[in-house]
Amino acid sequence: MRKVRSWPAKVLIYVLLVSMALLTAFPFYWMFVLATHDRSTIFRAPPPMWFSDDASANYARLLEAVPFWRNAWNSLYTALLATASTLFFCSLAGFGFAMYDFKGRDALFGFLLATLMIPGLLGIIPYYLIVKWLGWLNLPRALYVPGMASAFGIFLMRQYIASAVPTDLLDAGRIDGLSEFRLYRNVALPLIKPALGTLGIITFVGQWNNFMGALIVLKQREAYTLPLALRSLQGLISTDWGALMLGTALSVLPLLVAFAAGSSRIIEGLTAGAVKG
Amino acid sequence: MKTVRRPGSEAGGLSAQGSGPAGYPAPAAPPRAAAGPAPRAGRGRVSWSRWQRRAAPYLFISPFFVLFAIFGLYPIAFSFYLSFHSWNAVGGLGTMTRVGLENYTFLLSDPWFWKSLWNTVVLLAISGLPQHVIAIPLAFILNSGLVRLRNLFSSSYFMPYITSTVAVSMIFTTIYGTQYGALNAALVWLEQHAGFGWLFDALKLELPVNWLGRAAYIKPAIAMLVVWRWFGWNTVLYLAGLQTIPRELYEAAMVDGAGIYQQFRWITVPLLKPIIFFAVTLTIIGNMQLFDEPYILTGGTGGTSEAGLTVALYLYRTGFEWLYMGSAAAMSWVLFLVIGIMSAVNFRLIGRGGLQRREG
């Protein structure tokens, strides 16, 4: 492959790669640009391509239209609880599947994998009914409890634990008199931090961005998460795009910053589970 | 990545069988206990520690099965039951009446359902296929060792995946604006200043395009968003898969005089099959349930003459806007069937090698 040394080919490849990157980045740039424009300048041809200074006016109108920070808190709270509980239950179950030989293990694991193939839409109506019966409508737990021990997370953890935690270490711990839970807590958990980080990020992002579930179980404006808050802005008489884009930018910004900080590790971890198989 | 094999597992059994001379019964596998740590007799707490060692794995994996029973199995069983009933969710369970297959027969004669299914399949084709057609060569280039800053590029392609579909759909709504959208501005510029006028004439594309208002353009608009959002994810997935292909294969091919295209065609694509199968399966399952993007881009309605009405969106409207819970449940089962068929086709076409490799 190193044969391609010719300049034209190299230039062509870089032009391709860079233009793809620009295409990917442009919508985000455009979002930030519109977030700083008043609604009157947005509806103008050609559209604005550079920042303006109306962001604070947009911000004021955004807060007028939706309880934005309340909704942001709901998002944060839900996503954090989802992440913490998922990490605990999935790593525990992954530990169980990876480190023990027990009756029915392979069948149970096969069953778990099979559930991955079930489309989420199949249970969406009863999900609403269960949440209603439990009295969980408008509560964050309606969003994070059902997925706390996700099959995907357990699969990811099992794969990682099987390759990262030596059984000898567990036996050594047993000789020292550690209980099985202690073995998980004190021996395995410290060894699987990278996988925990990956699963944590996937879970956090997934819950932060969860739209359909939230649309179904959150009915009050005060209980909305950010995607619902944004969507409720869309319905207002002649959508206020300046304020809406500012809200969108504020909801995306934390993820973009976090991603910029740890993108290469996130990607590595994400793909590890898929490929190691 | 090496995997630590646990003692007493399938690997041991296989090798024991293989070592037996032909015609002779395979030597008995060593007893299980011998493979594990020897029982530590003579200690006071042996029985307790043994007991808890037996019970521990079941305890550890139980949360999944409990939660799945409540939020997975039960809903699925109930939705199956519900699909044979007519029920308006506003009344209590008492208002449920048994209607047999009526929901299904209604669905099969419902033009909107067929339309939504057609829309979904078309969207799967025009948004699913390009993702992979872009991602595989892109991953190949990034993996070729020619390119510096590989991580920077792959991260930037991956970025859309972490941002919410609602947020990016909002952004794309402004990009698709007829008079003031960025896409039309770019197209107008291409037509008037970059000498691409002939192309637009040939395509009979009149600018500016009403992307979200005209039925003919709604699906392409949704598809462009989906491709934009997912090609990077697939690129990263394929990149990881490519790294498992040994370099020596390429080097041997080069010695034999294979060009870059031949290497791609005869080494990369065949060896990437397991990952292709995995990625395509994810795309099928995900795209057949496309909801957020059409919901936001069409304002929750499905758009002009329902051109953007996907099955998921129709299901949502049937169940939660019009409150026909039974019909919606039936719809979810038909969708499940369709997804199952498509996954099976995918497995037939490219999957077999994939599964073998996963097990081996």
XYZ file of C-alpha atoms in Angstrom:
637
model
C 0.000 0.000 0.000
C 2.874 2.329 0.574
C 3.343 2.261 -3.174
C 1.134 5.278 -3.700
C 3.746 7.970 -3.353
C 2.687 10.171 -6.208
C 1.725 13.700 -5.266
C -1.537 13.956 -7.196
C -2.928 10.859 -5.500
C -1.908 12.119 -2.080
C -3.394 15.534 -2.667
C -6.607 13.958 -3.904
C -6.863 11.793 -0.816
C -6.340 14.729 1.516
C -8.838 16.875 -0.367
C -11.355 14.089 0.053
C -10.650 13.602 3.747
C -10.677 17.293 4.560
C -13.842 18.012 2.613
C -15.612 15.164 4.400
C -14.485 16.630 7.709
C -15.749 20.064 6.676
C -19.092 18.603 5.627
C -19.366 16.907 8.988
C -18.466 20.011 10.918
C -20.475 22.530 8.941
C -23.892 21.924 10.574
C -22.364 22.508 13.994
C -20.725 25.709 12.818
C -23.988 26.864 11.255
C -25.805 26.102 14.515
C -23.464 28.359 16.467
C -23.775 31.074 13.832
C -27.562 31.059 13.870
C -27.569 30.989 17.663
C -26.060 34.461 17.613
C -28.517 35.937 15.132
C -31.852 37.610 15.627
C -34.791 35.914 13.940
C -35.081 38.763 11.438
C -31.543 38.346 10.080
C -31.899 34.570 9.883
C -34.705 34.902 7.331
C -32.547 36.599 4.797
C -31.025 35.460 1.552
C -28.167 34.733 1.377
C -28.189 33.335 4.909
C -25.722 34.624 7.485
C -22.436 32.762 7.535
C -20.689 34.610 10.316
C -21.427 35.282 13.972
C -23.460 38.236 15.156
C -24.126 39.675 18.600
C -27.754 38.871 19.339
C -27.051 35.797 21.427
C -28.158 37.414 24.670
C -31.492 38.459 23.188
C -31.972 34.910 21.940
C -31.092 33.647 25.394
C -33.718 35.848 27.022
C -36.399 34.636 24.625
C -35.307 31.032 25.082
C -35.788 31.262 28.846
C -39.136 32.928 28.289
C -40.339 30.067 26.114
C -39.140 27.031 28.077
C -37.792 26.322 31.577
C -34.468 25.603 29.913
C -32.210 25.061 32.923
C -34.824 23.003 34.694
C -34.991 20.791 31.571
C -31.206 20.681 31.373
C -31.091 19.526 34.994
C -33.613 16.775 34.203
C -31.401 15.640 31.345
C -28.293 15.660 33.494
C -29.935 13.893 36.419
C -31.459 11.185 34.238
C -28.274 10.605 32.285
C -26.077 10.460 35.392
C -28.321 7.982 37.158
C -28.616 5.899 34.003
C -24.851 5.848 33.695
C -24.120 4.953 37.312
C -26.684 2.177 37.489
C -25.807 0.759 34.076
C -22.128 0.620 34.942
C -22.831 -1.236 38.157
C -25.327 -3.800 36.892
C -23.640 -4.449 33.553
C -20.164 -4.892 34.958
C -21.536 -7.162 37.682
C -23.371 -9.333 35.183
C -20.435 -9.251 32.773
C -18.242 -10.439 35.625
C -20.695 -13.245 36.335
C -20.757 -14.390 32.726
C -17.030 -14.070 32.150
C -15.535 -15.501 35.328
C -17.779 -18.345 36.385
C -18.647 -21.721 35.016
C -22.216 -22.354 35.984
C -25.100 -24.415 34.840
C -27.017 -22.810 32.013
C -24.453 -20.071 31.494
C -24.149 -20.395 27.750
C -27.884 -20.690 27.257
C -28.537 -17.641 29.398
C -25.874 -15.658 27.587
C -27.273 -16.739 24.249
C -30.689 -15.605 25.370
C -29.252 -12.265 26.393
C -27.611 -11.832 22.996
C -30.839 -12.761 21.272
C -32.658 -9.961 23.071
C -30.340 -7.541 21.296
C -32.135 -8.385 18.076
C -35.550 -7.376 19.389
C -36.537 -3.992 17.989
C -37.266 -1.540 20.769
C -40.508 -0.486 19.129
C -42.078 -3.841 19.892
C -42.590 -3.026 23.536
C -43.149 0.706 23.293
C -46.886 0.714 23.980
C -46.829 -1.625 26.982
C -43.802 0.304 28.222
C -45.991 3.375 28.446
C -48.709 1.392 30.219
C -46.295 -0.095 32.756
C -44.840 3.301 33.496
C -48.339 4.640 33.949
C -49.372 1.818 36.262
C -46.251 2.268 38.342
C -47.073 5.952 38.646
C -43.771 6.878 37.002
C -45.108 9.247 34.345
C -43.088 12.466 34.383
C -40.405 10.861 36.560
C -36.796 10.391 35.435
C -36.786 6.815 36.712
C -39.213 5.870 33.954
C -36.331 6.584 31.592
C -33.345 5.067 33.364
C -34.677 2.037 35.222
C -35.697 -0.131 32.228
C -32.219 0.012 30.675
C -30.136 -0.289 33.840
C -28.954 -3.815 33.032
C -28.809 -3.527 29.250
C -27.914 -6.588 27.224
C -25.528 -4.553 25.123
C -23.670 -3.305 28.186
C -23.399 -6.781 29.661
C -22.082 -8.116 26.360
C -19.465 -5.362 26.189
C -18.407 -5.977 29.784
C -18.252 -9.739 29.434
C -15.976 -9.453 26.412
C -13.659 -7.078 28.162
C -13.570 -8.857 31.509
C -12.870 -12.215 29.855
C -9.746 -10.763 28.270
C -8.609 -8.384 31.010
C -9.121 -10.215 34.298
C -6.985 -13.318 34.917
C -8.729 -16.109 36.812
C -5.599 -16.722 38.868
C -6.053 -13.326 40.436
C -9.518 -14.294 41.600
C -8.235 -17.542 43.058
C -5.578 -15.628 44.910
C -8.278 -13.367 46.269
C -10.316 -16.367 47.358
C -7.388 -17.737 49.291
C -7.191 -14.399 51.030
C -10.785 -14.898 52.034
C -12.490 -12.347 49.827
C -16.178 -12.886 49.165
C -17.315 -13.204 45.581
C -18.722 -9.694 45.567
C -15.430 -8.409 46.979
C -13.617 -10.142 44.149
C -15.763 -8.178 41.734
C -15.417 -4.943 43.658
C -11.739 -5.023 44.638
C -10.093 -7.219 42.040
C -12.022 -6.984 38.784
C -13.409 -3.455 38.855
C -10.037 -1.665 38.969
C -8.877 -3.718 35.982
C -11.759 -2.808 33.710
C -11.737 0.957 34.028
C -11.274 1.596 30.287
C -14.332 -0.474 29.428
C -16.303 1.238 32.178
C -15.362 4.574 30.675
C -16.580 3.519 27.255
C -19.855 2.071 28.439
C -20.376 5.091 30.661
C -20.028 7.454 27.747
C -22.314 5.426 25.496
C -24.940 5.297 28.202
C -24.672 8.954 29.096
C -24.898 10.087 25.490
C -27.734 7.693 24.753
C -29.797 8.877 27.675
C -28.969 12.553 27.176
C -30.258 12.223 23.625
C -33.183 9.886 24.295
C -36.166 11.344 22.496
C -38.849 8.769 21.846
C -38.930 7.374 25.372
C -39.062 10.859 26.837
C -41.769 11.878 24.385
C -43.931 9.036 25.616
C -43.511 9.227 29.383
C -42.799 12.907 30.088
C -45.936 14.982 29.727
C -45.264 18.103 31.800
C -43.038 20.920 30.623
C -41.289 20.939 33.977
C -40.393 17.283 33.582
C -39.104 17.610 30.000
C -35.563 16.732 29.113
C -33.642 18.866 26.612
C -34.715 17.105 23.411
C -38.348 17.593 24.404
C -37.735 21.219 25.327
C -36.206 21.831 21.898
C -39.015 20.077 20.155
C -41.616 22.098 22.066
C -39.935 25.257 20.748
C -40.406 24.033 17.218
C -44.168 24.101 17.578
C -44.441 27.743 18.608
C -46.023 30.221 16.224
C -43.409 30.971 13.567
C -40.538 29.145 15.162
C -38.004 31.460 16.740
C -34.941 29.958 15.084
C -32.439 32.193 16.832
C -33.576 31.117 20.276
C -34.056 27.533 19.135
C -30.547 27.309 17.724
C -29.147 28.793 20.914
C -30.975 26.138 22.921
C -29.739 23.450 20.546
C -26.202 24.744 20.843
C -26.409 24.742 24.643
C -27.700 21.177 24.644
C -24.985 19.942 22.284
C -22.070 21.919 23.681
C -21.349 19.768 26.771
C -21.152 16.636 24.655
C -18.944 18.307 22.063
C -16.545 19.501 24.745
C -16.429 16.106 26.433
C -15.911 14.421 23.077
C -13.116 16.770 22.080
C -11.394 15.952 25.349
C -11.510 12.184 25.043
C -12.455 11.341 21.481
C -9.673 8.934 20.618
C -10.179 6.864 23.761
C -13.932 6.875 23.299
C -13.600 5.551 19.776
C -11.055 2.936 20.742
C -13.238 1.622 23.507
C -16.374 1.647 21.407
C -14.900 -0.435 18.668
C -13.005 -2.789 20.939
C -16.166 -4.545 22.046
C -17.515 -4.881 18.554
C -14.411 -6.334 17.035
C -12.944 -8.456 19.760
C -16.036 -10.692 19.690
C -6.160 -9.156 21.521
C -5.594 -12.355 23.356
C -8.364 -13.895 25.296
C -7.694 -15.701 28.504
C -9.419 -19.036 28.249
C -10.844 -20.290 31.413
C -9.893 -23.827 32.367
C -12.406 -26.571 31.835
C -14.173 -24.696 29.068
C -14.961 -25.819 25.531
C -11.369 -25.384 24.356
C -10.101 -28.195 26.550
C -12.856 -30.558 25.486
C -12.198 -29.948 21.811
C -8.495 -30.597 21.950
C -9.059 -33.760 23.942
C -11.311 -35.080 21.217
C -8.982 -34.082 18.452
C -6.034 -35.868 19.998
C -7.716 -39.258 20.028
C -6.466 -41.618 17.327
C -8.921 -42.229 14.513
C -11.355 -45.034 15.212
C -10.804 -44.954 18.943
C -13.188 -43.304 21.333
C -11.858 -39.946 22.398
C -10.228 -40.024 25.796
C -12.523 -38.825 28.519
C -12.220 -35.163 29.306
C -10.579 -34.508 32.635
C -13.082 -34.103 35.430
C -14.258 -30.573 35.894
C -13.095 -30.147 39.441
C -9.513 -30.779 38.439
C -9.604 -27.843 36.073
C -10.727 -25.385 38.685
C -8.756 -24.613 41.800
C -8.469 -27.600 44.048
C -11.028 -27.668 46.809
C -9.449 -26.355 49.921
C -10.477 -28.914 52.446
C -9.707 -28.441 56.074
C -10.812 -24.848 56.326
C -13.705 -23.903 58.474
C -15.570 -21.761 55.956
C -15.250 -24.012 52.953
C -18.888 -24.913 52.648
C -20.026 -21.324 52.953
C -17.493 -20.051 50.467
C -18.383 -22.862 48.096
C -22.034 -22.105 48.418
C -21.603 -18.434 47.790
C -19.317 -19.191 44.882
C -22.075 -21.237 43.335
C -24.779 -18.699 43.989
C -22.744 -15.610 43.112
C -22.924 -15.771 39.316
C -26.678 -16.255 39.367
C -27.031 -13.327 41.703
C -24.739 -11.188 39.552
C -26.631 -11.768 36.341
C -30.106 -11.687 37.845
C -30.763 -7.916 37.507
C -30.805 -8.264 33.741
C -33.311 -11.076 33.808
C -35.546 -9.372 36.359
C -35.565 -6.097 34.435
C -35.984 -7.885 31.144
C -38.960 -9.775 32.504
C -40.631 -6.546 33.602
C -39.635 -4.145 30.826
C -38.907 -6.553 27.992
C -40.665 -9.875 28.084
C -43.862 -8.741 29.705
C -44.352 -5.766 27.369
C -43.710 -7.971 24.372
C -46.171 -10.608 25.524
C -48.683 -7.933 26.380
C -48.291 -6.183 23.065
C -48.904 -9.517 21.352
C -52.071 -9.959 23.399
C -53.046 -6.362 22.745
C -52.672 -6.744 19.008
C -55.785 -8.950 18.983
C -57.843 -6.388 20.841
C -59.393 -3.073 20.203
C -58.586 -0.675 22.948
C -58.676 3.026 23.452
C -56.167 3.655 26.200
C -58.150 6.510 27.731
C -60.649 4.039 29.203
C -59.409 1.418 31.660
C -58.513 -2.144 30.821
C -62.221 -2.985 30.950
C -62.791 -1.207 27.667
C -60.626 -3.740 25.879
C -62.574 -5.835 23.389
C -61.370 -8.884 21.581
C -61.333 -8.439 17.827
C -59.254 -11.370 16.647
C -57.197 -10.605 13.590
C -59.061 -7.433 12.784
C -56.111 -5.166 13.619
C -53.912 -7.111 11.260
C -56.424 -7.256 8.431
C -57.071 -3.568 8.886
C -53.368 -2.820 8.713
C -52.877 -4.858 5.583
C -55.665 -2.914 3.888
C -54.517 0.436 5.256
C -52.879 2.486 2.481
C -51.051 4.634 5.036
C -49.442 1.601 6.588
C -48.206 0.356 3.228
C -47.006 3.831 2.431
C -45.113 4.069 5.716
C -43.553 0.652 5.147
C -42.553 1.661 1.628
C -41.110 4.936 2.933
C -39.135 3.082 5.574
C -37.687 0.600 3.108
C -36.825 3.331 0.610
C -35.178 5.327 3.393
C -33.247 2.248 4.473
C -31.959 1.864 0.921
C -31.112 5.472 0.195
C -29.714 6.256 3.628
C -28.318 2.878 4.636
C -26.418 1.973 1.507
C -24.471 5.237 1.070
C -23.285 5.063 4.687
C -21.413 1.859 3.991
C -20.354 2.803 0.482
C -18.719 5.909 1.944
C -17.447 4.314 5.144
C -15.609 1.283 3.771
C -13.299 3.104 1.316
C -12.845 5.909 3.828
C -11.740 3.451 6.487
C -9.487 1.777 3.926
C -7.791 5.078 3.137
C -7.428 5.981 6.801
C -5.963 2.575 7.557
C -3.570 2.553 4.619
C -0.788 4.275 6.498
C -0.687 7.040 3.934
C -2.609 9.466 6.013
C -1.367 11.451 8.937
C -3.731 12.582 11.673
C -5.796 9.453 11.298
C -7.358 9.881 14.727
C -8.245 13.491 14.076
C -10.101 12.583 10.894
C -11.925 9.640 12.335
C -12.931 11.633 15.416
C -14.338 14.415 13.310
C -16.387 11.973 11.227
C -17.618 10.363 14.395
C -18.787 13.603 16.005
C -22.397 13.589 14.737
C -23.019 10.296 16.464
C -22.657 11.748 19.944
C -25.087 14.603 19.353
C -28.796 14.101 19.716
C -30.950 13.348 16.716
C -33.347 16.047 17.837
C -30.600 18.655 17.944
C -29.129 17.733 14.576
C -32.573 17.436 13.031
C -33.271 20.985 14.217
C -30.042 22.166 12.638
C -30.849 20.381 9.388
C -34.306 21.926 9.366
C -32.623 25.315 9.071
C -30.125 23.987 6.533
C -33.017 22.764 4.379
C -34.859 26.106 4.530
C -36.242 27.058 1.123
C -35.339 30.747 0.938
C -32.791 31.090 3.687
C -31.305 27.595 4.046
C -27.611 26.910 3.704
C -28.081 23.992 1.321
C -30.045 26.027 -1.190
C -27.583 28.874 -0.857
C -24.799 26.462 -1.701
C -26.714 25.003 -4.636
C -27.544 28.450 -6.026
C -23.899 29.370 -5.781
C -22.897 26.191 -7.606
C -25.413 26.916 -10.337
C -24.559 30.539 -10.899
C -20.882 30.825 -10.135
C -19.234 27.433 -10.373
C -20.463 26.378 -13.780
C -22.681 23.558 -12.618
C -25.776 25.009 -14.273
C -25.919 22.193 -16.824
C -26.120 19.632 -14.034
C -29.179 21.232 -12.496
C -30.781 21.507 -15.933
C -30.098 17.842 -16.558
C -31.614 16.891 -13.205
C -34.516 19.289 -13.837
C -33.839 20.703 -10.401
C -35.348 24.132 -9.950
C -33.721 26.248 -7.326
C -34.437 26.965 -4.604
C -35.631 23.508 -3.597
C -38.427 23.221 -1.068
C -36.712 20.328 0.710
C -39.208 19.746 3.478
C -42.346 20.973 1.749
C -42.456 18.980 -1.477
C -43.151 15.272 -1.255
C -40.450 14.344 -3.760
C -37.663 15.909 -1.675
C -38.613 14.838 1.841
C -37.061 11.390 1.672
C -33.775 12.599 0.174
C -33.658 15.276 2.875
C -34.128 12.733 5.647
C -31.638 10.386 4.020
C -28.947 13.047 3.766
C -29.292 13.715 7.480
C -29.108 10.012 8.331
C -26.052 9.489 6.146
C -24.370 12.543 7.629
C -25.044 11.243 11.108
C -23.953 7.634 10.655
C -21.195 7.372 8.041
C -18.577 8.292 10.637
C -19.776 5.686 13.085
C -19.462 3.047 10.379
C -16.078 4.354 9.325
C -14.787 3.908 12.844
C -16.279 0.439 13.050
C -14.646 -0.580 9.777
C -11.383 1.018 10.789
C -11.320 -1.199 13.844
C -12.099 -4.202 11.663
C -9.344 -3.352 9.205
C -6.788 -3.288 11.962
C -7.354 -6.991 12.504
C -6.274 -7.807 8.926
C -2.605 -8.789 8.951
C -0.298 -6.423 7.081
C 1.603 -9.336 5.567
C -1.362 -10.122 3.351
C -1.106 -6.734 1.697
C 2.632 -7.021 1.413
C 2.362 -10.428 -0.233
C -0.217 -9.055 -2.635
C 2.055 -6.167 -3.521
C 4.890 -8.552 -4.243
C 2.538 -10.268 -6.657
C 1.913 -6.924 -8.274
C -1.549 -6.178 -6.977
C -2.544 -2.527 -7.222
C -4.413 -0.619 -4.585
C -7.783 -1.415 -6.142
C -7.035 -5.135 -6.293
C -5.906 -5.131 -2.699
C -9.148 -3.446 -1.702
C -11.281 -5.789 -3.772
C -9.589 -9.108 -2.975
C -8.195 -8.654 0.517
C -10.021 -5.904 2.327
C -13.603 -6.578 1.312
C -13.607 -10.363 1.827
C -11.797 -10.212 5.165
C -13.991 -7.388 6.337
C -17.128 -9.436 5.803
C -17.801 -10.217 9.467
C -17.686 -6.528 10.314
C -19.763 -5.646 7.263
C -22.374 -8.109 8.439
C -22.329 -6.637 11.924
C -22.525 -3.038 10.700
C -25.247 -3.753 8.150
C -27.310 -5.586 10.765
C -27.093 -2.548 13.033
C -28.105 -0.300 10.141
C -31.112 -2.445 9.274
C -32.397 -2.656 12.834
C -31.777 1.038 13.429
C -33.108 2.412 10.156
C -36.225 0.287 10.116
C -37.156 2.059 13.352
C -36.295 5.533 12.129
C -38.288 7.990 14.202
C -36.528 11.095 15.540
C -35.335 12.486 12.222
C -38.615 12.252 10.275
C -40.518 13.377 13.361
C -38.558 16.617 13.687
C -38.025 17.309 9.995
C -41.721 16.907 9.191
C -42.997 18.569 12.359
C -44.369 15.286 13.710
C -46.802 14.694 10.840
C -44.937 12.752 8.189
C -44.880 15.716 5.832
C -46.596 16.496 2.539
C -48.633 13.492 1.371
C -46.947 11.442 4.108
C -43.715 11.209 2.165
C -41.727 11.146 5.399
C -44.056 8.924 7.380
C -41.993 5.976 8.613
C -43.499 2.935 10.312
C -42.160 4.095 13.662
C -43.714 7.509 13.209
C -47.021 6.039 12.056
C -46.948 3.659 15.001
C -46.397 6.532 17.393
C -49.222 8.542 15.907
C -51.597 5.578 15.881
C -50.888 4.638 19.469
C -50.212 7.915 21.201
C -51.966 10.573 19.158
C -55.033 8.675 17.973
C -54.915 6.192 20.871
C -55.598 3.051 18.840
C -53.366 0.924 21.021
C -54.387 -2.414 19.487
C -53.642 -1.321 15.920
C -50.332 0.144 16.995
C -49.383 -3.105 18.727
C -50.250 -5.074 15.604
C -48.143 -2.669 13.602
C -45.145 -3.267 15.835
C -45.476 -7.011 15.203
C -45.636 -6.598 11.451
C -42.574 -4.377 11.664
C -40.818 -6.985 13.779
C -41.558 -9.575 11.117
C -40.210 -7.333 8.365
C -37.032 -6.612 10.325
C -36.625 -10.327 10.924
C -36.931 -11.081 7.222
C -34.448 -8.387 6.291
C -31.958 -9.587 8.883
C -32.312 -13.120 7.525
C -31.668 -11.898 3.990
C -28.648 -9.994 5.227
C -27.403 -13.135 6.950
C -27.844 -15.171 3.758
C -26.019 -12.613 1.671
C -23.027 -11.744 3.810
C -23.469 -13.159 7.261
C -22.257 -16.729 7.264
C -18.571 -16.072 7.368
C -19.239 -13.452 9.992
C -20.772 -15.773 12.508
C -18.177 -18.464 12.036
C -15.451 -16.064 12.797
C -17.153 -14.741 15.883
C -17.348 -18.190 17.383
C -13.864 -19.243 16.409
